[in-house]
mmCIF file with all atom_site columns, C-alpha atoms in Angstrom:
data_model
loop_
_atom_site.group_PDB
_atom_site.id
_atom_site.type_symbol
_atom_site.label_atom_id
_atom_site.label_alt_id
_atom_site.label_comp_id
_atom_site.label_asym_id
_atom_site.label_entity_id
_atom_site.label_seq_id
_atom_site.pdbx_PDB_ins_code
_atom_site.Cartn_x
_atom_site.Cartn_y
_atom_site.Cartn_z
_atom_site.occupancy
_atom_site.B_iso_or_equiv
_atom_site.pdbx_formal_charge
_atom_site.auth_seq_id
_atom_site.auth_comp_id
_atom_site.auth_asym_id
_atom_site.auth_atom_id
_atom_site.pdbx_PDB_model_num
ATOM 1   C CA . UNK A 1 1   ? 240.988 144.729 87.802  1.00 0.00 ? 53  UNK A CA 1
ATOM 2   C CA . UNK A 1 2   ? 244.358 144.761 85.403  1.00 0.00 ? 54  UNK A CA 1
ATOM 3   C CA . UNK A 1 3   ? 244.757 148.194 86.723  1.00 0.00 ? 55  UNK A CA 1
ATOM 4   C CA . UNK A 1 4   ? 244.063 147.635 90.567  1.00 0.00 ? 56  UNK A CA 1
ATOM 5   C CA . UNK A 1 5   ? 246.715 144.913 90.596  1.00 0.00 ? 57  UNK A CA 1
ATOM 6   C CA . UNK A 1 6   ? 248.793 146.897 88.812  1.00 0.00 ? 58  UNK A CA 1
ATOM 7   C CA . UNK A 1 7   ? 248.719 149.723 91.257  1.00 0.00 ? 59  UNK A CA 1
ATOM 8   C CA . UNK A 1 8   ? 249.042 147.094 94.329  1.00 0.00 ? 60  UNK A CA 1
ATOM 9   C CA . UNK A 1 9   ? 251.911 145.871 92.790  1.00 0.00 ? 61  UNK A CA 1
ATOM 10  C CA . UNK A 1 10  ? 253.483 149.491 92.387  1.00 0.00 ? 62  UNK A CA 1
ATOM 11  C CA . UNK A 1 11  ? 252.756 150.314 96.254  1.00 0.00 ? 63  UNK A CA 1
ATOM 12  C CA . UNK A 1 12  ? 254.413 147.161 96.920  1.00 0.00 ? 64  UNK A CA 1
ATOM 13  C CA . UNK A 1 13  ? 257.718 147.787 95.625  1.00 0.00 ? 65  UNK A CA 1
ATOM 14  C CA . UNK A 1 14  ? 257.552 151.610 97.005  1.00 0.00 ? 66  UNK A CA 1
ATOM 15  C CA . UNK A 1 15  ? 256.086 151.084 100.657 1.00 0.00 ? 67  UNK A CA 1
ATOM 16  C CA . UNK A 1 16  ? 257.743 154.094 101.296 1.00 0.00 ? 68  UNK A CA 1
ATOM 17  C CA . UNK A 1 17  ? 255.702 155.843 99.153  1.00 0.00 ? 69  UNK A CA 1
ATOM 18  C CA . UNK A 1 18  ? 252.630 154.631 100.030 1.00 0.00 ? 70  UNK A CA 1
ATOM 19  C CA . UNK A 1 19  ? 252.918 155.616 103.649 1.00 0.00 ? 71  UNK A CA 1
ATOM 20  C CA . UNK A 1 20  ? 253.854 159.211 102.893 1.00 0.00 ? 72  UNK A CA 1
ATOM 21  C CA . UNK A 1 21  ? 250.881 159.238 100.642 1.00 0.00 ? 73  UNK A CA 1
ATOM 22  C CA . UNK A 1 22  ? 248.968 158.064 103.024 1.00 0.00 ? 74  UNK A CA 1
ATOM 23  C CA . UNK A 1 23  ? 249.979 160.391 105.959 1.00 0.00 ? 75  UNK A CA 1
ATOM 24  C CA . UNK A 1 24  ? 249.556 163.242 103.234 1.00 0.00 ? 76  UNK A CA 1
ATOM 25  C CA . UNK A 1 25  ? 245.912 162.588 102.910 1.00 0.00 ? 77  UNK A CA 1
ATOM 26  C CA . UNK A 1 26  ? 245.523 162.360 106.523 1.00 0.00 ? 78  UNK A CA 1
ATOM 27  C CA . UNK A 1 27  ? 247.025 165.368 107.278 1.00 0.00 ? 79  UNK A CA 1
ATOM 28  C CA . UNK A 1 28  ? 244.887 167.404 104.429 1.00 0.00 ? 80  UNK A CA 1
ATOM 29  C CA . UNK A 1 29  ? 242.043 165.470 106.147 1.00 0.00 ? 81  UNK A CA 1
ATOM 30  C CA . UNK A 1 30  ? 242.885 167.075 109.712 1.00 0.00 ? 82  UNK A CA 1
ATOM 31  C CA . UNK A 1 31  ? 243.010 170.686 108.139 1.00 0.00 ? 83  UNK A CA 1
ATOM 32  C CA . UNK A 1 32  ? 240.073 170.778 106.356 1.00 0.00 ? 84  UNK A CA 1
ATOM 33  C CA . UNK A 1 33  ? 238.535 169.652 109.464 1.00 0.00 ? 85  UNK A CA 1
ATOM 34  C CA . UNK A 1 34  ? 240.003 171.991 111.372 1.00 0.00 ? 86  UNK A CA 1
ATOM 35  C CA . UNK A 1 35  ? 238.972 174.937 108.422 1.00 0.00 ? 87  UNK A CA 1
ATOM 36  C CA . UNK A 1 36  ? 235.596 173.878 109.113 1.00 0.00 ? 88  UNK A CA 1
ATOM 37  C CA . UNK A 1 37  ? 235.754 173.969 113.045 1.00 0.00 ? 89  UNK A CA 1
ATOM 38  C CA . UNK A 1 38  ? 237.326 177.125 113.531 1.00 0.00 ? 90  UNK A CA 1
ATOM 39  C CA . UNK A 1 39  ? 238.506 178.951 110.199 1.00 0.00 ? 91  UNK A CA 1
ATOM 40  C CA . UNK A 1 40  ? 239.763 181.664 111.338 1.00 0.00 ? 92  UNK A CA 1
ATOM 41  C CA . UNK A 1 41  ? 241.714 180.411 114.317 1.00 0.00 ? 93  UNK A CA 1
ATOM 42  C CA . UNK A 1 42  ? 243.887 178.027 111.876 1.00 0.00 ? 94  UNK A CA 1
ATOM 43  C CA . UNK A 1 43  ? 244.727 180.832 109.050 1.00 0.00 ? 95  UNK A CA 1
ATOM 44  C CA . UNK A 1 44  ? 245.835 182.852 111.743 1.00 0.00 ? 96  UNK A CA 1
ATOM 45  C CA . UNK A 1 45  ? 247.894 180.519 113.927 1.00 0.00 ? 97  UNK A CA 1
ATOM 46  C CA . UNK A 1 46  ? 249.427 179.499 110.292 1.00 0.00 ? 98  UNK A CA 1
ATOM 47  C CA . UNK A 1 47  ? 249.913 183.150 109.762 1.00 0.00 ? 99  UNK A CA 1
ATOM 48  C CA . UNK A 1 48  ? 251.289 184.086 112.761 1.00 0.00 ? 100 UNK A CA 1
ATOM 49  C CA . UNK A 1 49  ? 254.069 181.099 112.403 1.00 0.00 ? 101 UNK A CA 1
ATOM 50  C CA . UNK A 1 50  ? 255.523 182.501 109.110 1.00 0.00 ? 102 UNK A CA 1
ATOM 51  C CA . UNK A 1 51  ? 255.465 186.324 110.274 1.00 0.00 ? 103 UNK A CA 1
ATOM 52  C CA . UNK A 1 52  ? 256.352 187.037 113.220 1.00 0.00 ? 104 UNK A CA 1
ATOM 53  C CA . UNK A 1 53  ? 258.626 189.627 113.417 1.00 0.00 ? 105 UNK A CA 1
ATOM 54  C CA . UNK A 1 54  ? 260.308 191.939 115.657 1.00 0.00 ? 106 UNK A CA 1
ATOM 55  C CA . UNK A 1 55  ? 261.178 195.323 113.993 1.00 0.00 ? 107 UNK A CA 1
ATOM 56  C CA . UNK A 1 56  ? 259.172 196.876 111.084 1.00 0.00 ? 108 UNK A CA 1
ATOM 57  C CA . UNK A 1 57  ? 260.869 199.372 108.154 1.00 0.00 ? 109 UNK A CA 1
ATOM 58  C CA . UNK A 1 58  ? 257.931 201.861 107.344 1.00 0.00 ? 110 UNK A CA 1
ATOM 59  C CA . UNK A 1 59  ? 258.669 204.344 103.893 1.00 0.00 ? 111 UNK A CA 1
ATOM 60  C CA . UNK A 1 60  ? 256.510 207.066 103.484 1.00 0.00 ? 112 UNK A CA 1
ATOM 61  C CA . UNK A 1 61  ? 257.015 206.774 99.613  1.00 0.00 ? 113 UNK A CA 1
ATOM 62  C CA . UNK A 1 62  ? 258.957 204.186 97.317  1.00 0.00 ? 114 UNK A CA 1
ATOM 63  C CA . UNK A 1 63  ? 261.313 206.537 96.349  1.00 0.00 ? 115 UNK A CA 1
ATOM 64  C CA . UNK A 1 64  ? 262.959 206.092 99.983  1.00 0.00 ? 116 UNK A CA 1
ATOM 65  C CA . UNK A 1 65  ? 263.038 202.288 98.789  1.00 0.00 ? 117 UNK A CA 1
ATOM 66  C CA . UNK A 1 66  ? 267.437 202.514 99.195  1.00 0.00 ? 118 UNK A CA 1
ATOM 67  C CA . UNK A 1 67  ? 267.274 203.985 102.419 1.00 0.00 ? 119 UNK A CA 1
ATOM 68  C CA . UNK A 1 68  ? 264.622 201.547 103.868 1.00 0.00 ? 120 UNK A CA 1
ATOM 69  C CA . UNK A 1 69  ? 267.441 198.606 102.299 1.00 0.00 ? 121 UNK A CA 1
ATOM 70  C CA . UNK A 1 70  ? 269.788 200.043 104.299 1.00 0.00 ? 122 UNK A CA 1
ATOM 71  C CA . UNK A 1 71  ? 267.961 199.984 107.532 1.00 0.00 ? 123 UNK A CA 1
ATOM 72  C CA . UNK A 1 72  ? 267.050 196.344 106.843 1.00 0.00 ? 124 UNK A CA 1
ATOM 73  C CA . UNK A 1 73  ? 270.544 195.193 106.076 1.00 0.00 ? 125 UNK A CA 1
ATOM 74  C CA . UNK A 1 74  ? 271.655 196.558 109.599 1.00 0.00 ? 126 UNK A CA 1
ATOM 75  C CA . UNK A 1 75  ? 269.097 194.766 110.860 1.00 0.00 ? 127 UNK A CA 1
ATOM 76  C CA . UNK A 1 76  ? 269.612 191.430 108.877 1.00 0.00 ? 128 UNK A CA 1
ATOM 77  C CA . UNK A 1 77  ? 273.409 191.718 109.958 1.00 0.00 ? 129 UNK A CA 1
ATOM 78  C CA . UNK A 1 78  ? 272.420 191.340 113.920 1.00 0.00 ? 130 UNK A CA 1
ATOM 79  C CA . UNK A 1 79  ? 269.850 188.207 112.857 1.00 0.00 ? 131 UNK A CA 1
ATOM 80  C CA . UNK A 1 80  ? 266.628 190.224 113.388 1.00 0.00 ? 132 UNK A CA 1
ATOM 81  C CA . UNK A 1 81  ? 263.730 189.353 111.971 1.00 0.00 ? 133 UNK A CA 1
ATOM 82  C CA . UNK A 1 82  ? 262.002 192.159 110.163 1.00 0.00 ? 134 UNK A CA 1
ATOM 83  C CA . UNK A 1 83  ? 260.171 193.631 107.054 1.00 0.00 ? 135 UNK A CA 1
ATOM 84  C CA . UNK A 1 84  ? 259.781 196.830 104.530 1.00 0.00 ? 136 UNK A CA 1
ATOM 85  C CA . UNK A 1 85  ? 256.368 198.279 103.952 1.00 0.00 ? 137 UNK A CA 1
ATOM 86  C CA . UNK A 1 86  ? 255.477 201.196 102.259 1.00 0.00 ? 138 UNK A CA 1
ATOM 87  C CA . UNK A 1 87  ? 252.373 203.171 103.659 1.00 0.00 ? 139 UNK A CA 1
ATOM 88  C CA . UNK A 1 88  ? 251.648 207.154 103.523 1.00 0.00 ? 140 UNK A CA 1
ATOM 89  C CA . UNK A 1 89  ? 250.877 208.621 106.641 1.00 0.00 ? 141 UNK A CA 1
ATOM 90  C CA . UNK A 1 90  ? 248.861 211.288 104.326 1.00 0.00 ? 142 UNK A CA 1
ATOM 91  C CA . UNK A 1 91  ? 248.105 208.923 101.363 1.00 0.00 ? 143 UNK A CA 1
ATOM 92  C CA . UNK A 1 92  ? 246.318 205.911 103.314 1.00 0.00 ? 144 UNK A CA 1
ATOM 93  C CA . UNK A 1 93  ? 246.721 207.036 107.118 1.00 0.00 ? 145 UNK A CA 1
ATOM 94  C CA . UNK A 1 94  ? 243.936 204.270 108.045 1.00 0.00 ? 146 UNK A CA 1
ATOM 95  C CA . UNK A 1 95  ? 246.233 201.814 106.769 1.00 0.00 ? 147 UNK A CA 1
ATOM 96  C CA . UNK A 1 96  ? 248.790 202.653 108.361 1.00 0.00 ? 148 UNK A CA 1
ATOM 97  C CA . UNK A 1 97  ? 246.497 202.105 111.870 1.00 0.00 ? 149 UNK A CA 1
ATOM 98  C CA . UNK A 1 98  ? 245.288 198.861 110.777 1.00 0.00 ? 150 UNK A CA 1
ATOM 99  C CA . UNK A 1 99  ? 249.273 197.681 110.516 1.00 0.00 ? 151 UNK A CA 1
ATOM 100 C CA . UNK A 1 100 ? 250.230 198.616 113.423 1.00 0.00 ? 152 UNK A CA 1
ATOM 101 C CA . UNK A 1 101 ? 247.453 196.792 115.217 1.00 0.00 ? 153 UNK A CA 1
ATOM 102 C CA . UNK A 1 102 ? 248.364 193.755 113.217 1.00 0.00 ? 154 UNK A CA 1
ATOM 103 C CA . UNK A 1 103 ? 252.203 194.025 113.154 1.00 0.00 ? 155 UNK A CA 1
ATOM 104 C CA . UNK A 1 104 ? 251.909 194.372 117.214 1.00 0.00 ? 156 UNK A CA 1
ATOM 105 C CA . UNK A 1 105 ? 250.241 191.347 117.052 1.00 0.00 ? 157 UNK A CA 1
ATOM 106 C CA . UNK A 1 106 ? 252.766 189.557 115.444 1.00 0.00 ? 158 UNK A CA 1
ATOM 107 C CA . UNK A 1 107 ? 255.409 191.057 117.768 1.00 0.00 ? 159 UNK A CA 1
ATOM 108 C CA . UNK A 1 108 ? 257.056 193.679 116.498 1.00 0.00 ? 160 UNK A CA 1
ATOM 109 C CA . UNK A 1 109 ? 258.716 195.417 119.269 1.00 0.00 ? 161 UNK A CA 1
ATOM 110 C CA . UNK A 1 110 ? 260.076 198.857 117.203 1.00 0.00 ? 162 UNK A CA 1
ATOM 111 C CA . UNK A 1 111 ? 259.476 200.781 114.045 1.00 0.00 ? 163 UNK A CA 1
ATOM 112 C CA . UNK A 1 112 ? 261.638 202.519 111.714 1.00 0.00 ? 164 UNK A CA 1
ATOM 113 C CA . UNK A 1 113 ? 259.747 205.268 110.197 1.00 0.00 ? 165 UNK A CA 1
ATOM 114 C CA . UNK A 1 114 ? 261.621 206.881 107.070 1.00 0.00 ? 166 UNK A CA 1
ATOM 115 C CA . UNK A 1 115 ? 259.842 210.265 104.981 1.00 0.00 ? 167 UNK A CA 1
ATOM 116 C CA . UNK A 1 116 ? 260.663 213.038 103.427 1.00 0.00 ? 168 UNK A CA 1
ATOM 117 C CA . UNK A 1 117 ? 259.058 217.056 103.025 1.00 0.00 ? 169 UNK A CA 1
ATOM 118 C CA . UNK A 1 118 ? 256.660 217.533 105.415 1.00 0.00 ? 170 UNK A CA 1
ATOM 119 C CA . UNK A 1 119 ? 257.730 213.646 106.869 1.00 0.00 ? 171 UNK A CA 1
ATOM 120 C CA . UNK A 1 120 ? 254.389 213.336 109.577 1.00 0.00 ? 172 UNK A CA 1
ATOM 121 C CA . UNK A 1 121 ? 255.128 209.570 109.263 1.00 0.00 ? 173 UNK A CA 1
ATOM 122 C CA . UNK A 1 122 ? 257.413 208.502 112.586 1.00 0.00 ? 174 UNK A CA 1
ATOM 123 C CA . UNK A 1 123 ? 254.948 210.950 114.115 1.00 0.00 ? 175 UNK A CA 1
ATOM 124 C CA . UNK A 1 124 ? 251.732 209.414 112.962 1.00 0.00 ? 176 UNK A CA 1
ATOM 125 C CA . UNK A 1 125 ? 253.050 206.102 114.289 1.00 0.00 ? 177 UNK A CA 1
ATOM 126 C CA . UNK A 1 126 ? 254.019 206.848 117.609 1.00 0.00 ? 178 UNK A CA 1
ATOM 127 C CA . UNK A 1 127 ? 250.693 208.671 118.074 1.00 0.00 ? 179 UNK A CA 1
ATOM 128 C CA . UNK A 1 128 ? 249.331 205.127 117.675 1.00 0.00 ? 180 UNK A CA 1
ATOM 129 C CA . UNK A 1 129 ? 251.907 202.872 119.226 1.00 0.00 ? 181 UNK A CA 1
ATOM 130 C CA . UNK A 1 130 ? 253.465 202.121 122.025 1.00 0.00 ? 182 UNK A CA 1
ATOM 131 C CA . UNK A 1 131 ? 256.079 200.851 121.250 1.00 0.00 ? 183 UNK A CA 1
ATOM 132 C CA . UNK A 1 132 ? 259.421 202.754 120.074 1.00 0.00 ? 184 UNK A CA 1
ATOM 133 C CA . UNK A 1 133 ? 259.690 204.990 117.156 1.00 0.00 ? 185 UNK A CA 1
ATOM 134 C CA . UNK A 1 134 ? 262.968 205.532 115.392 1.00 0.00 ? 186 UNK A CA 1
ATOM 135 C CA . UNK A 1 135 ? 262.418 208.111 112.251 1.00 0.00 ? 187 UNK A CA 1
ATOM 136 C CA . UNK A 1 136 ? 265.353 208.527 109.423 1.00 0.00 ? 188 UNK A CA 1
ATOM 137 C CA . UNK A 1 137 ? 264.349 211.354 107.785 1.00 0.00 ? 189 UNK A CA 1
ATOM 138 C CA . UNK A 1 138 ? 264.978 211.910 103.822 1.00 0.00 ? 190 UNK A CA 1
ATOM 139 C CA . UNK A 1 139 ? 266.868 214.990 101.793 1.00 0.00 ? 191 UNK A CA 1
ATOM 140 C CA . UNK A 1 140 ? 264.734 215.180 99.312  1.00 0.00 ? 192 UNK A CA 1
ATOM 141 C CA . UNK A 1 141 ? 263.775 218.772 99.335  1.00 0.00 ? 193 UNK A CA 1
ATOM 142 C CA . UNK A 1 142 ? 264.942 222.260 101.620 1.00 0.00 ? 194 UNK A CA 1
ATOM 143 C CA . UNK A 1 143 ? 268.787 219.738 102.250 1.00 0.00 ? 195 UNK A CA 1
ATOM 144 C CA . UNK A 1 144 ? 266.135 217.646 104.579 1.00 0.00 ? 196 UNK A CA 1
ATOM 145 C CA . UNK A 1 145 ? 265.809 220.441 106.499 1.00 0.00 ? 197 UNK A CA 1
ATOM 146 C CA . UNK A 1 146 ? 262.076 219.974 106.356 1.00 0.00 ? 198 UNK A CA 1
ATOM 147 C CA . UNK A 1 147 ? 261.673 216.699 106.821 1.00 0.00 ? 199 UNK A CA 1
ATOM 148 C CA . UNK A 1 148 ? 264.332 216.580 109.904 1.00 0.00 ? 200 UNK A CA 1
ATOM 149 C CA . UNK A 1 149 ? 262.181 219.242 111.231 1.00 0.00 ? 201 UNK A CA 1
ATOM 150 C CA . UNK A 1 150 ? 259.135 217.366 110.934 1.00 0.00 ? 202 UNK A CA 1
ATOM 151 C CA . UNK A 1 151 ? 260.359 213.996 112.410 1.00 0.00 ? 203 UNK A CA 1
ATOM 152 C CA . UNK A 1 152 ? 262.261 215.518 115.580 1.00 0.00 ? 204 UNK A CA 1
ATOM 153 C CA . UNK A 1 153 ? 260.045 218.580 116.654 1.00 0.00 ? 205 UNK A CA 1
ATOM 154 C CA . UNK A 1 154 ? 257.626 216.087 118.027 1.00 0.00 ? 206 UNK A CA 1
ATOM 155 C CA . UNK A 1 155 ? 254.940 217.703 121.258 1.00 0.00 ? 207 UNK A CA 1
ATOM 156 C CA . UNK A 1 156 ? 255.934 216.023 124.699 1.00 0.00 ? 208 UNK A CA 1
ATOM 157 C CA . UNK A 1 157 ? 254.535 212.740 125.809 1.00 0.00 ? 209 UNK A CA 1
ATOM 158 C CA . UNK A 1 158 ? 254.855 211.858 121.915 1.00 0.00 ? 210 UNK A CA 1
ATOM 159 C CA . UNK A 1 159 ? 258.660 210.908 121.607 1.00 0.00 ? 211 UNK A CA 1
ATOM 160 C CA . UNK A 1 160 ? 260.346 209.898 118.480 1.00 0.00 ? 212 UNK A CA 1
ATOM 161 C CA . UNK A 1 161 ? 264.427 209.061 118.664 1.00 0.00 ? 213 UNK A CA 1
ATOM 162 C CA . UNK A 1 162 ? 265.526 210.524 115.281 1.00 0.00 ? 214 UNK A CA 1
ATOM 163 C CA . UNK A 1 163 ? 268.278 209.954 113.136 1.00 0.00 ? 215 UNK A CA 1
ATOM 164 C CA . UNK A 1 164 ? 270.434 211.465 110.822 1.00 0.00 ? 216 UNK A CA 1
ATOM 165 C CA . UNK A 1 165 ? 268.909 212.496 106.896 1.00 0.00 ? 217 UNK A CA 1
ATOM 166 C CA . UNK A 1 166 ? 269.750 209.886 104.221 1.00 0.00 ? 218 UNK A CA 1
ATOM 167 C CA . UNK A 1 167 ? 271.627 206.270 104.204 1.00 0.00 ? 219 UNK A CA 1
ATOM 168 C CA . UNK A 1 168 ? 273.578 207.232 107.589 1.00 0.00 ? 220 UNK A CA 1
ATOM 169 C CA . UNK A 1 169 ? 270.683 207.202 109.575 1.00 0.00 ? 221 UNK A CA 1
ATOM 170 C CA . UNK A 1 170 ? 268.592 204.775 108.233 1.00 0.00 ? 222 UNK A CA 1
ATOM 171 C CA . UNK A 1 171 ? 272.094 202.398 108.969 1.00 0.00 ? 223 UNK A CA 1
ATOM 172 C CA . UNK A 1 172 ? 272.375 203.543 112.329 1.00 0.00 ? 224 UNK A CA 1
ATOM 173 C CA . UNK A 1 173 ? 268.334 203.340 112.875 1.00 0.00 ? 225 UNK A CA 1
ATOM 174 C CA . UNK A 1 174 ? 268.916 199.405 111.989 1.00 0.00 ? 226 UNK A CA 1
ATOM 175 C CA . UNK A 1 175 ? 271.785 199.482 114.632 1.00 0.00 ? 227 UNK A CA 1
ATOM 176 C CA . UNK A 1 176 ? 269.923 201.595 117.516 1.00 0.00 ? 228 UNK A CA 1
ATOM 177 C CA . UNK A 1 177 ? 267.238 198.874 117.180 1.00 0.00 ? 229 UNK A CA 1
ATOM 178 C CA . UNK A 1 178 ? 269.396 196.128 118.044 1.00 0.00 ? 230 UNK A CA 1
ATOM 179 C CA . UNK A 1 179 ? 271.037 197.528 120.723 1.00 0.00 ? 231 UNK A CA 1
ATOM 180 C CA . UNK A 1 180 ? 267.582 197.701 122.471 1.00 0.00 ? 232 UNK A CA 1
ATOM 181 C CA . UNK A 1 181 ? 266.859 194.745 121.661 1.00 0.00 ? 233 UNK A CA 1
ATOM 182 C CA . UNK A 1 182 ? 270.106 193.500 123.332 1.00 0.00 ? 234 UNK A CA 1
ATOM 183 C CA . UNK A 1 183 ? 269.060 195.192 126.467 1.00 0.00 ? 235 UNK A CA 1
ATOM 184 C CA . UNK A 1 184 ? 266.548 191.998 127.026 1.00 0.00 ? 236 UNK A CA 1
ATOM 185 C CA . UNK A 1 185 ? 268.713 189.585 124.701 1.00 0.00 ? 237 UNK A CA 1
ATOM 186 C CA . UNK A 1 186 ? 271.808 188.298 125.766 1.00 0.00 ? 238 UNK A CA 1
ATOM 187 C CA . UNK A 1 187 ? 272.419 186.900 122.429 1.00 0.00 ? 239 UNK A CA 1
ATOM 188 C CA . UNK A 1 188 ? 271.853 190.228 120.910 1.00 0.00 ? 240 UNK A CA 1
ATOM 189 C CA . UNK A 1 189 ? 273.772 192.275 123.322 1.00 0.00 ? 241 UNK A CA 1
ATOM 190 C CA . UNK A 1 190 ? 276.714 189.758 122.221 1.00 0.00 ? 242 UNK A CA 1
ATOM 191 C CA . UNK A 1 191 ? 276.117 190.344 118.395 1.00 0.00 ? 243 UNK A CA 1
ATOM 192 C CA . UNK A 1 192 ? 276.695 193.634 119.245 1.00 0.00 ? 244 UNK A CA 1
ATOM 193 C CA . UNK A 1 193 ? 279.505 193.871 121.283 1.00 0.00 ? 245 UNK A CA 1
ATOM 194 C CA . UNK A 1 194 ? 281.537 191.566 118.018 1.00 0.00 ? 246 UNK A CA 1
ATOM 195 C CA . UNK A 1 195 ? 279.846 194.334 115.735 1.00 0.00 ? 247 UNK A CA 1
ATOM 196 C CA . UNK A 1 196 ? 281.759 197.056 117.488 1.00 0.00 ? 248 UNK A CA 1
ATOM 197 C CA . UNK A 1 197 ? 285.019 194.862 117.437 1.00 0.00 ? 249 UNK A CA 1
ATOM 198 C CA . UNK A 1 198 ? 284.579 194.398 114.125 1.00 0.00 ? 250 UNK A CA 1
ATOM 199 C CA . UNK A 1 199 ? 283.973 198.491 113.742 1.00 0.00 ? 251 UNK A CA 1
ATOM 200 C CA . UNK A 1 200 ? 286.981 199.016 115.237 1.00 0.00 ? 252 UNK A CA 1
ATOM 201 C CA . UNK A 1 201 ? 289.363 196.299 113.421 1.00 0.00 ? 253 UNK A CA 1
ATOM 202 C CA . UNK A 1 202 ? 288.007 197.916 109.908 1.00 0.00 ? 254 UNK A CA 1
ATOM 203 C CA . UNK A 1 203 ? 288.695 201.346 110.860 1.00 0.00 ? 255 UNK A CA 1
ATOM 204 C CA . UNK A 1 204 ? 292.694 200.338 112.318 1.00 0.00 ? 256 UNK A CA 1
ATOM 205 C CA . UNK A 1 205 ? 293.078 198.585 108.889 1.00 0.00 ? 257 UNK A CA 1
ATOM 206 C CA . UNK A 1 206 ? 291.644 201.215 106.477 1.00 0.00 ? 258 UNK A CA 1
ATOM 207 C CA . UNK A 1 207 ? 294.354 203.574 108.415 1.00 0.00 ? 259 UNK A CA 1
ATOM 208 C CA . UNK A 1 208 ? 297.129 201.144 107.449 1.00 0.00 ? 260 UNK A CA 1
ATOM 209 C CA . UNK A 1 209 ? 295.945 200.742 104.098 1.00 0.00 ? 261 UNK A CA 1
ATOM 210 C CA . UNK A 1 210 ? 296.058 204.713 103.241 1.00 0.00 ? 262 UNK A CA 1
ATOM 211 C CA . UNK A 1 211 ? 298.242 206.182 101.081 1.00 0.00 ? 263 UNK A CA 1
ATOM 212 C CA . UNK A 1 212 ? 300.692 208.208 102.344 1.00 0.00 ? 264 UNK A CA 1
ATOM 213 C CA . UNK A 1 213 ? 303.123 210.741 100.544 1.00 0.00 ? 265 UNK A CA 1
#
């Protein structure tokens, strides 16, 4: 009984307190009943909140890890929701089908596919997508002869827009995404039009800063 009173008196003092603990355990209450309901419907509206994203950084290996962190800082710099995955169109192709499915479905609008050697990967992902394909290919081996080879030779009705081998590309991948983007964003066709100001203030004042005999 001490201890009863003792908590009434606590809950008292901090009515605050008590409410939010008592809208806590109401709210708990409404999820598990909804769990029980309709599991699978809840987990993935949850899901669906906290990942939605609109362009997706693919590597071929994790040694292409500094080029995909280049793509995704162009991308970060125009406010564009996106993530880095690493998945072997050789290694694990049927994991590579079973993300696309599931990054379409949480709107992803374009892909960056990066690879190296015999780089199949921008190709294996526009054979099962429809959506755009933009492949950076790698110099690991041959100058990236073989790997630029492998992304851009791709059969008609198949395209894949590719880039430059190495950091270059993959920055300019990040770029070409947001610039289609900004063909149905107003927002993002403004980010873009300050991002080539900005280009072009950089470049007058690295000229004025250079050295001169």
């Amino acid at each position: 009984l001490d201890t009863f009173v003792d908590r009434r008196d606590v809950f008292a003092r901090n009515r605050a307190t008590h409410n939010l603990v008592h809208k806590f355990e109401a709210f708990c209450t409404f999820v598990l009943s909804g769990l029980e309901t309709n599991p699978h419907m809840t987990v993935l509206t949850a899901a669906t909140r906290l990942t939605n994203i609109q362009v997706s950084v693919i590597l071929g290996s994790d040694s292409d890890v500094d080029l995909g962190n280049a793509a995704i800082k162009s991308l970060r710099g125009f406010d564009i929701k996106c993530e880095l995955k690493v998945i072997s169109a050789h290694r694990s192709p049927d994991v590579l089908v079973d993300y696309l499915k599931s990054s379409k479905e949480r709107g992803c609008k374009a892909y960056i596919a990066i690879a190296g050697m015999a780089a199949h990967l921008a190709g294996a992902v526009a054979a099962h997508s429809s959506s755009p394909v933009l492949g950076v290919p790698t110099a690991h081996s041959l100058n990236g002869l073989d790997a630029i080879l492998s992304t851009l030779q791709m059969p008609a009705g198949v395209p894949v827009a590719t880039f430059a081998a190495g950091t270059a590309g993959a920055t300019n991948a990040g770029i070409f995404a947001a610039q289609m983007l900004g063909v149905s964003d107003p927002s993002m066709a403004e980010k873009m039009v300050e991002f080539k100001k900005e280009l072009r203030e950089k470049t007058i004042q690295k000229d004025k800063n250079l050295a001169r005999d």
